[in-house]
Every structure is written in structure tokens, then in C-alpha cells.
């Protein structure tokens, strides 16, 4: 018997389709060749003889390297043991081996082809705790992500359960943690921890074989793995361990300012409503907004107040404007003013963790999340400061995703704007509104440029509440827009046809976004098209920024932060100006290296003592 999803569930949630296919493949394989007996424990050798272990690792085709640690924070937690696994053996080296004379030197000089599952985590601990920058040749988690870009399916236990029918070998360990009311693996009896750790090593070896076999069928994806993901693991590990200094003293002054502003806005809400209510309760807020203040509900949104999309269409009403500001300030307070203080490491720095597998498009995500920190929040960004004697240097690509669309579509209007340094948004505003366009009309053209090229309609943009126009005006603007950029329109239609034919799209470097089930309803089908069109330029842009980050790290410019199409490094104040020029040059040349000179990928930079200065 083998459990799987009911087909009706898959029709409602197409993301389950890959798991269903995997289950069917395993079932068919079991009919032909019954599965091996799944081990509940594997033999391992507990040893402090690190020379013997590293020699075995070097002689193997590859060796899994995994750590068990007391927790997840490398600035506060410690390494409990090393797990080294090959096809033939599993070794566990306890604290005694790690503390032995010569261990760090031997680890640094070991020539094994190391493999890990989420290897960046283990590398961070070794780099921060031992000062050893271990090089990993392969990461099974990232390989699985490139073959299946869905979120939340890449942890070792889930992957091995799906692919091999592996049991939950963490069960006994979890029971011990629950019994002892702790999350510290150091509190678990060593025999239970080592048994668990040995199974981690065993299954990662098995998974490495399977992932390599699958990647062999997709040479371009394998190239992304080896030429982008593996080097990125190293570069972002270096950045995470460096961390960014957090000004805790300045933070103490910022928090009261936000608290006071929240109280002011709360009082204003009560004054407008005329009755006390909890603005964090959507039921109470709906009663105030729609019944007491008489704001007309948005058609199709019923009486929603819990989404920004519903409220933004009713801007101009005092209760709505104040409520939106209250929520924006409260979110900044919770996520960044209060939240960041909890993320400061023992060394006084914020060590953001970058997830190379966090999105379906290849874009980075991070925790704590610095990707969504608004540009306007300069007071919060100013809490990130360069260490004494250093400066931040910063650069971001100009209109990177639109340049990628110019590269993909080869539209003459877009190519001409970027090759000749023409203001794209101004040029489009002139097309839509004539030479005497206003700053507001240029702003609208900018919004349209970023929206329409991703396959959205003007009507859809107007429906967001950010653009006010009649249906006739929307149709006129859409016609003029695509008349001026016909090859963009043709490229979008070509992507839609491609999705229907092969059910996946691919970036120029080889990343894929898969759509195994395309809904038959119009709304579902349009959403698939939107995601397909979005993925390609987003992936293209993200890989360019990541490759530039890798190169800057190799050159010793100490990149620390990457937010979408921008990078921030920390260098000595005495070389900051030269380093900043070098940084811009590297980022622009990386664009030529990856995508040629069809479109110039321009980067612009600045220098500052805090992130807020940039």
C-alpha cells in the first residue's frame, strides 16, 4: 500500500501534482523491483581520529559533511559533532575530535568533494566557530529545488520520504526534545543523537546519487547548479558570517518615535470614528469603516478591511487613509523596529540568512526579511552601520527587469531607449499623453511600463485603485502602449503559447518554472500566464545580481546585503571611492559576461556610513 493524493485534491491545488507523479513513479518501480528494506538505523563509527576520517572522505567519489549543533544561531550555539558519510561508511566525530590539535588545519586542507543538504548552514558554523571556509561541491537541497521549484518541499526528511519511502528518522529525537522541554540538541542523549545524525548522513548520500542522476538529463539546470548555486552558497555564507553592525543605541531612540506615531494614529482613528474600536480587529474595523463612516464597499470585496488591495480603492476617505497609515507604521514597528532587535547576534551584528531556494522565480529571499524594507524607511536603514574605519559602498542595476524584457523581446523601442540612454518612462509618457506630459503622467507611464510588460491589462492596473481612469481611456492607453512596443506584446503571446505546449518556461541560463496543470477556467489560466511571463525576466535579473555578488566576494569587496537588483559591500574608508567604481564596473561587466552586449546593464552607486545614507 502506498498513500498519495486524491486526484480531486490535485485539481484544487495543482502544486500537489509533482508529489502525485513521484508517488506513481515509486509505485511503478516497486512493481518491477521491490524497494530495498528501509533502514531505521545505520551502523556508524564514533571516532576522534580525524586523519582517518578525512582520508576516507578524500578517497571517496564524494563525501557528505553534516553538523549537529546546539541551535541555529552560529554566534551563540556550538557544534556537537561532525557527520562524514560516503557510500561505504558513516563516521561521527564528537566534540573531542573538533577540539583536538590539528583538527582545523586538517579540515582546511582536506581535498574531499564535500556534499551537504542546505550546506550553507553547516559552512556558516564552521566558518564562524572554527574559522575554516569549507568548500562544498554540491548541495542536494538546491539540486532538488532546481528540479522542483515549489516552496516548502525541500527539507531532507520530506524529500527522502517522497523519493525513497524513508521513514521519519527524526521521530525518536523529537520525542526526547519534547520530553525534556527543550530545542537544544545538546540536551539529547548522545546515543539517540548519533543514531539520528548517522541516518542524516546515510540518506544524504543516497539523495546525492539520485539528484546527480536526474540532473544528468538536464544539462542547463546542472550548469545553473554548478556555476551559480554552488558559488552562491559560498559567497552568501561569507556575507552572512560577516554580518552587518546594528546600532543598538540608535535603535533605542527610534523605537519610542514609532510608538508615539502609532499612538497618534490610533487616537486619530478613534476621533474620526467617534467610537472606540480595535483597528487590529477586522470585524470591528469593518463596522467602523462601512457602517459608521459610510465608506461604500468595493464590489466583489464584500466588507473587507483586512487587505491593502480592498482599502486602496477607497483612498481619500479620512478613516481609510488613516487606517492604512496606522497599519503601515505598525508593520514597520513589528517587523523591523522591534523585530530586528531580536535578531541581533551575540557579536552585535545582524546576520541575515539568504535563501537561494526561497522563491519560484530564483529571486532571493532572506530572514530577517530585508527584501521588503521600504526605501522610505531611512531611519530604520540607518541602524545598519559600517564598522569603525569602514564605509558602505552600494550599487543597483537601473530598471533591471525591464532591460531583461528588452533583451528577451528585442523590441526596437526598448532597445533604442536603453542603448541611447533615453528616459524610458518619459518616452512612454510622450507616446501616451504627448510632449507636454506632466510629472503625474510620467509616474503613470512608469507604472504601466512595469505592469503591462508582465502581461497585465490597464483595466487590471486600474482595478488596483492606484490608477484612476475610465474604461475607454484604459483601452486607448493599452492600444497605444503595445502599438509602440509590438515585439513585447508578441513575446508575451509567445510565452503563453509555449506554456500551453510544453507546460514549462525556461530562463536564458536554464532555470525552469513548471506548470504541470493549466486550469481551464479563465482566471486560473491567466494566473498561469502571468507567472510564466514574470518568471523569465525575474530569474534573468536575479541570476545577474547573484553572479555579480559572487564576483565581488571573490575580489574581496565584502558584499553584505543584496536586495533584488542591488548590492551593498563594506570596505576600508581609505579605498571606498575606488572600490565603489570597481563595484559598478564589475556589475556592468557581469551583465556582458552573462548576456552579451545586446542591452547595456547599467549600475549606479553611492557611498555612505549607514545603509540609510545610500
Coordinates of C-alpha atoms in Angstrom, one line a residue, residues 307-547:
X307 CA -6.2 43.6 2.8
X308 CA -4.4 46.6 1.4
X309 CA -6.0 45.9 -2.0
X310 CA -9.5 46.5 -0.7
X311 CA -8.6 49.6 1.2
X312 CA -6.5 51.3 -1.5
X313 CA -9.5 51.6 -3.8
X314 CA -11.2 53.8 -1.1
X315 CA -8.3 56.2 -0.6
X316 CA -9.5 59.7 0.1
X317 CA -11.8 58.8 2.9
X318 CA -10.2 60.0 6.1
X319 CA -10.9 56.8 8.0
X320 CA -9.3 54.7 5.2
X321 CA -6.2 56.9 4.7
X322 CA -5.5 56.9 8.5
X323 CA -6.1 53.2 8.8
X324 CA -3.7 52.5 6.0
X325 CA -1.0 54.7 7.6
X326 CA -1.6 53.1 11.0
X327 CA -1.1 49.7 9.6
X328 CA 2.0 50.7 7.6
X329 CA 3.7 52.2 10.7
X330 CA 2.6 49.2 12.9
X331 CA 4.1 46.8 10.4
X332 CA 7.4 48.6 10.3
X333 CA 7.4 48.6 14.1
X334 CA 6.7 44.9 14.5
X335 CA 8.8 43.7 11.6
X336 CA 11.8 46.0 11.8
X337 CA 11.9 48.2 14.9
X338 CA 11.0 45.5 17.4
X339 CA 11.8 42.5 15.2
X340 CA 15.3 43.4 14.2
X341 CA 16.4 43.9 17.9
X342 CA 15.5 40.3 18.4
X343 CA 17.8 39.3 15.5
X344 CA 21.0 40.9 16.7
X345 CA 23.7 38.2 17.2
X346 CA 26.0 37.9 20.2
X347 CA 28.6 40.0 18.3
X348 CA 26.2 42.9 17.9
X349 CA 25.6 42.3 14.2
X350 CA 22.6 41.2 12.1
X351 CA 23.4 38.0 10.3
X352 CA 20.7 37.8 7.6
X353 CA 20.2 34.3 6.2
X354 CA 19.7 34.3 2.4
X355 CA 17.5 31.6 0.9
X356 CA 18.7 30.6 -2.5
X357 CA 15.6 28.3 -2.7
X358 CA 13.0 30.7 -1.4
X359 CA 11.0 31.6 -4.5
X360 CA 9.7 30.0 -7.6
X361 CA 11.5 32.5 -9.9
X362 CA 15.0 32.3 -8.5
X363 CA 14.8 35.6 -6.6
X364 CA 16.5 35.6 -3.2
X365 CA 14.5 35.8 0.0
X366 CA 16.0 36.5 3.4
X367 CA 15.4 36.1 7.1
X368 CA 15.2 38.5 8.8
X369 CA 13.5 39.9 5.7
X370 CA 15.4 42.9 4.4
X371 CA 13.9 42.5 0.9
X372 CA 10.7 44.3 1.9
X373 CA 12.2 47.1 3.9
X374 CA 10.7 50.3 2.2
X375 CA 13.0 52.7 0.5
X376 CA 11.4 55.5 2.6
X377 CA 12.4 53.8 5.9
X378 CA 15.7 55.6 6.1
X379 CA 15.6 55.8 9.9
X380 CA 15.5 52.0 10.2
X381 CA 18.1 51.5 7.5
X382 CA 20.3 54.0 9.3
X383 CA 20.5 51.4 12.2
X384 CA 22.8 49.4 9.9
X385 CA 26.2 51.0 10.2
X386 CA 29.7 50.3 8.8
X387 CA 32.2 49.3 11.4
X388 CA 34.8 51.8 12.6
X389 CA 37.2 52.8 9.8
X390 CA 34.9 51.3 7.1
X391 CA 32.3 52.6 4.7
X392 CA 29.4 51.0 2.8
X393 CA 29.6 51.1 -1.0
X394 CA 26.4 50.4 -2.8
X395 CA 25.2 49.9 -6.4
X396 CA 22.0 48.8 -8.1
X397 CA 21.1 48.0 -11.6
X398 CA 18.9 50.6 -13.4
X399 CA 15.5 49.2 -14.4
X400 CA 17.0 45.7 -14.5
X401 CA 13.9 43.6 -15.2
X402 CA 12.7 46.0 -17.9
X403 CA 16.2 45.7 -19.5
X404 CA 15.8 41.9 -19.3
X405 CA 12.5 42.2 -21.2
X406 CA 14.2 44.4 -23.8
X407 CA 16.8 41.6 -24.1
X408 CA 14.1 38.9 -24.4
X409 CA 11.7 40.6 -26.7
X410 CA 14.3 42.6 -28.8
X411 CA 11.7 45.3 -29.1
X412 CA 13.2 48.3 -31.1
X413 CA 11.6 51.0 -28.9
X414 CA 13.0 49.4 -25.7
X415 CA 16.4 48.7 -27.2
X416 CA 16.7 52.2 -28.5
X417 CA 15.8 53.7 -25.1
X418 CA 18.4 51.6 -23.3
X419 CA 21.2 51.8 -25.9
X420 CA 20.9 55.6 -26.2
X421 CA 20.2 56.5 -22.6
X422 CA 16.7 57.7 -23.3
X423 CA 14.4 58.1 -20.3
X424 CA 12.0 55.2 -20.9
X425 CA 9.2 56.4 -18.7
X426 CA 9.4 59.9 -20.2
X427 CA 9.4 58.4 -23.7
X428 CA 6.3 56.3 -23.0
X429 CA 4.6 59.3 -21.3
X430 CA 5.1 61.2 -24.5
X431 CA 3.6 58.4 -26.6
X432 CA 0.5 58.2 -24.3
X433 CA 0.0 61.9 -23.4
X434 CA 2.0 64.0 -25.9
X435 CA 5.2 66.1 -25.4
X436 CA 3.7 68.2 -22.7
X437 CA 3.2 65.4 -20.3
X438 CA 3.0 66.2 -16.5
X439 CA 5.1 64.6 -13.7
X440 CA 1.9 62.7 -12.7
X441 CA 1.6 61.3 -16.3
X442 CA 5.2 60.2 -16.3
X443 CA 4.6 58.4 -13.0
X444 CA 1.6 56.7 -14.6
X445 CA 3.7 55.7 -17.6
X446 CA 6.3 54.2 -15.2
X447 CA 3.6 52.2 -13.5
X448 CA 2.3 51.0 -16.9
X449 CA 5.8 50.1 -18.1
X450 CA 6.3 47.8 -15.1
X451 CA 2.8 46.4 -15.2
X452 CA 1.8 45.9 -18.8
X453 CA 5.1 44.2 -19.9
X454 CA 4.3 41.5 -17.4
X455 CA 1.0 40.7 -19.2
X456 CA -1.3 42.8 -17.0
X457 CA -4.0 44.9 -18.6
X458 CA -4.6 48.6 -18.0
X459 CA -8.0 47.6 -16.6
X460 CA -6.3 45.3 -14.1
X461 CA -3.9 48.1 -13.1
X462 CA -6.8 50.5 -12.7
X463 CA -8.6 47.9 -10.6
X464 CA -5.8 48.1 -8.1
X465 CA -7.0 51.5 -7.2
X466 CA -3.6 53.1 -7.9
X467 CA -4.6 54.3 -11.4
X468 CA -7.9 56.2 -11.9
X469 CA -9.3 56.2 -15.5
X470 CA -12.4 55.3 -17.5
X471 CA -12.7 52.0 -19.4
X472 CA -12.4 53.9 -22.7
X473 CA -9.2 55.7 -21.5
X474 CA -7.8 52.3 -20.4
X475 CA -8.4 50.8 -23.8
X476 CA -6.8 53.8 -25.6
X477 CA -3.7 53.7 -23.4
X478 CA -3.3 49.9 -23.8
X479 CA -3.6 50.1 -27.6
X480 CA -1.0 53.0 -27.8
X481 CA 1.3 51.2 -25.3
X482 CA 1.6 48.0 -27.3
X483 CA 1.5 49.7 -30.7
X484 CA 4.7 51.4 -29.5
X485 CA 6.2 48.1 -28.3
X486 CA 4.8 45.4 -30.6
X487 CA 7.6 42.9 -30.0
X488 CA 6.9 42.9 -26.3
X489 CA 3.3 42.0 -27.0
X490 CA 4.5 39.3 -29.4
X491 CA 6.9 37.9 -26.8
X492 CA 4.2 37.8 -24.1
X493 CA 1.9 35.9 -26.5
X494 CA 4.7 33.5 -27.4
X495 CA 5.3 32.7 -23.8
X496 CA 1.5 31.9 -23.4
X497 CA 1.6 29.5 -26.3
X498 CA 4.8 27.9 -25.0
X499 CA 3.2 27.2 -21.6
X500 CA 0.3 25.5 -23.3
X501 CA 2.5 23.3 -25.5
X502 CA 5.3 22.2 -23.0
X503 CA 3.9 23.3 -19.6
X504 CA 7.1 25.0 -18.5
X505 CA 9.2 28.0 -19.3
X506 CA 13.0 28.5 -19.1
X507 CA 15.2 31.4 -18.3
X508 CA 18.2 32.1 -20.7
X509 CA 20.6 30.4 -18.2
X510 CA 18.4 27.4 -17.8
X511 CA 16.2 27.8 -14.7
X512 CA 12.7 26.4 -15.2
X513 CA 9.2 27.2 -13.9
X514 CA 6.8 24.3 -14.3
X515 CA 3.1 24.4 -14.8
X516 CA 2.0 20.7 -14.7
X517 CA -1.7 21.5 -14.6
X518 CA -3.1 24.5 -16.5
X519 CA -6.6 25.4 -15.2
X520 CA -9.4 25.5 -17.7
X521 CA -11.1 28.5 -16.1
X522 CA -10.1 31.9 -17.4
X523 CA -8.9 33.3 -14.1
X524 CA -6.7 30.3 -13.4
X525 CA -5.3 30.2 -16.9
X526 CA -4.5 33.9 -16.8
X527 CA -2.7 33.5 -13.5
X528 CA -0.5 30.8 -15.0
X529 CA 0.3 33.1 -17.9
X530 CA 1.2 35.9 -15.5
X531 CA 3.5 33.7 -13.5
X532 CA 5.2 32.3 -16.6
X533 CA 5.8 35.8 -18.1
X534 CA 7.0 37.1 -14.7
X535 CA 9.4 34.2 -14.1
X536 CA 11.7 34.7 -17.0
X537 CA 12.9 38.3 -16.6
X538 CA 12.8 38.0 -12.8
X539 CA 15.1 34.9 -12.9
X540 CA 17.3 36.5 -15.5
X541 CA 17.7 39.6 -13.3
X542 CA 18.2 37.7 -10.1
X543 CA 20.9 35.5 -11.6
X544 CA 22.8 38.5 -12.9
X545 CA 22.7 40.2 -9.4
X546 CA 23.8 36.9 -7.8
X547 CA 26.7 36.4 -10.2

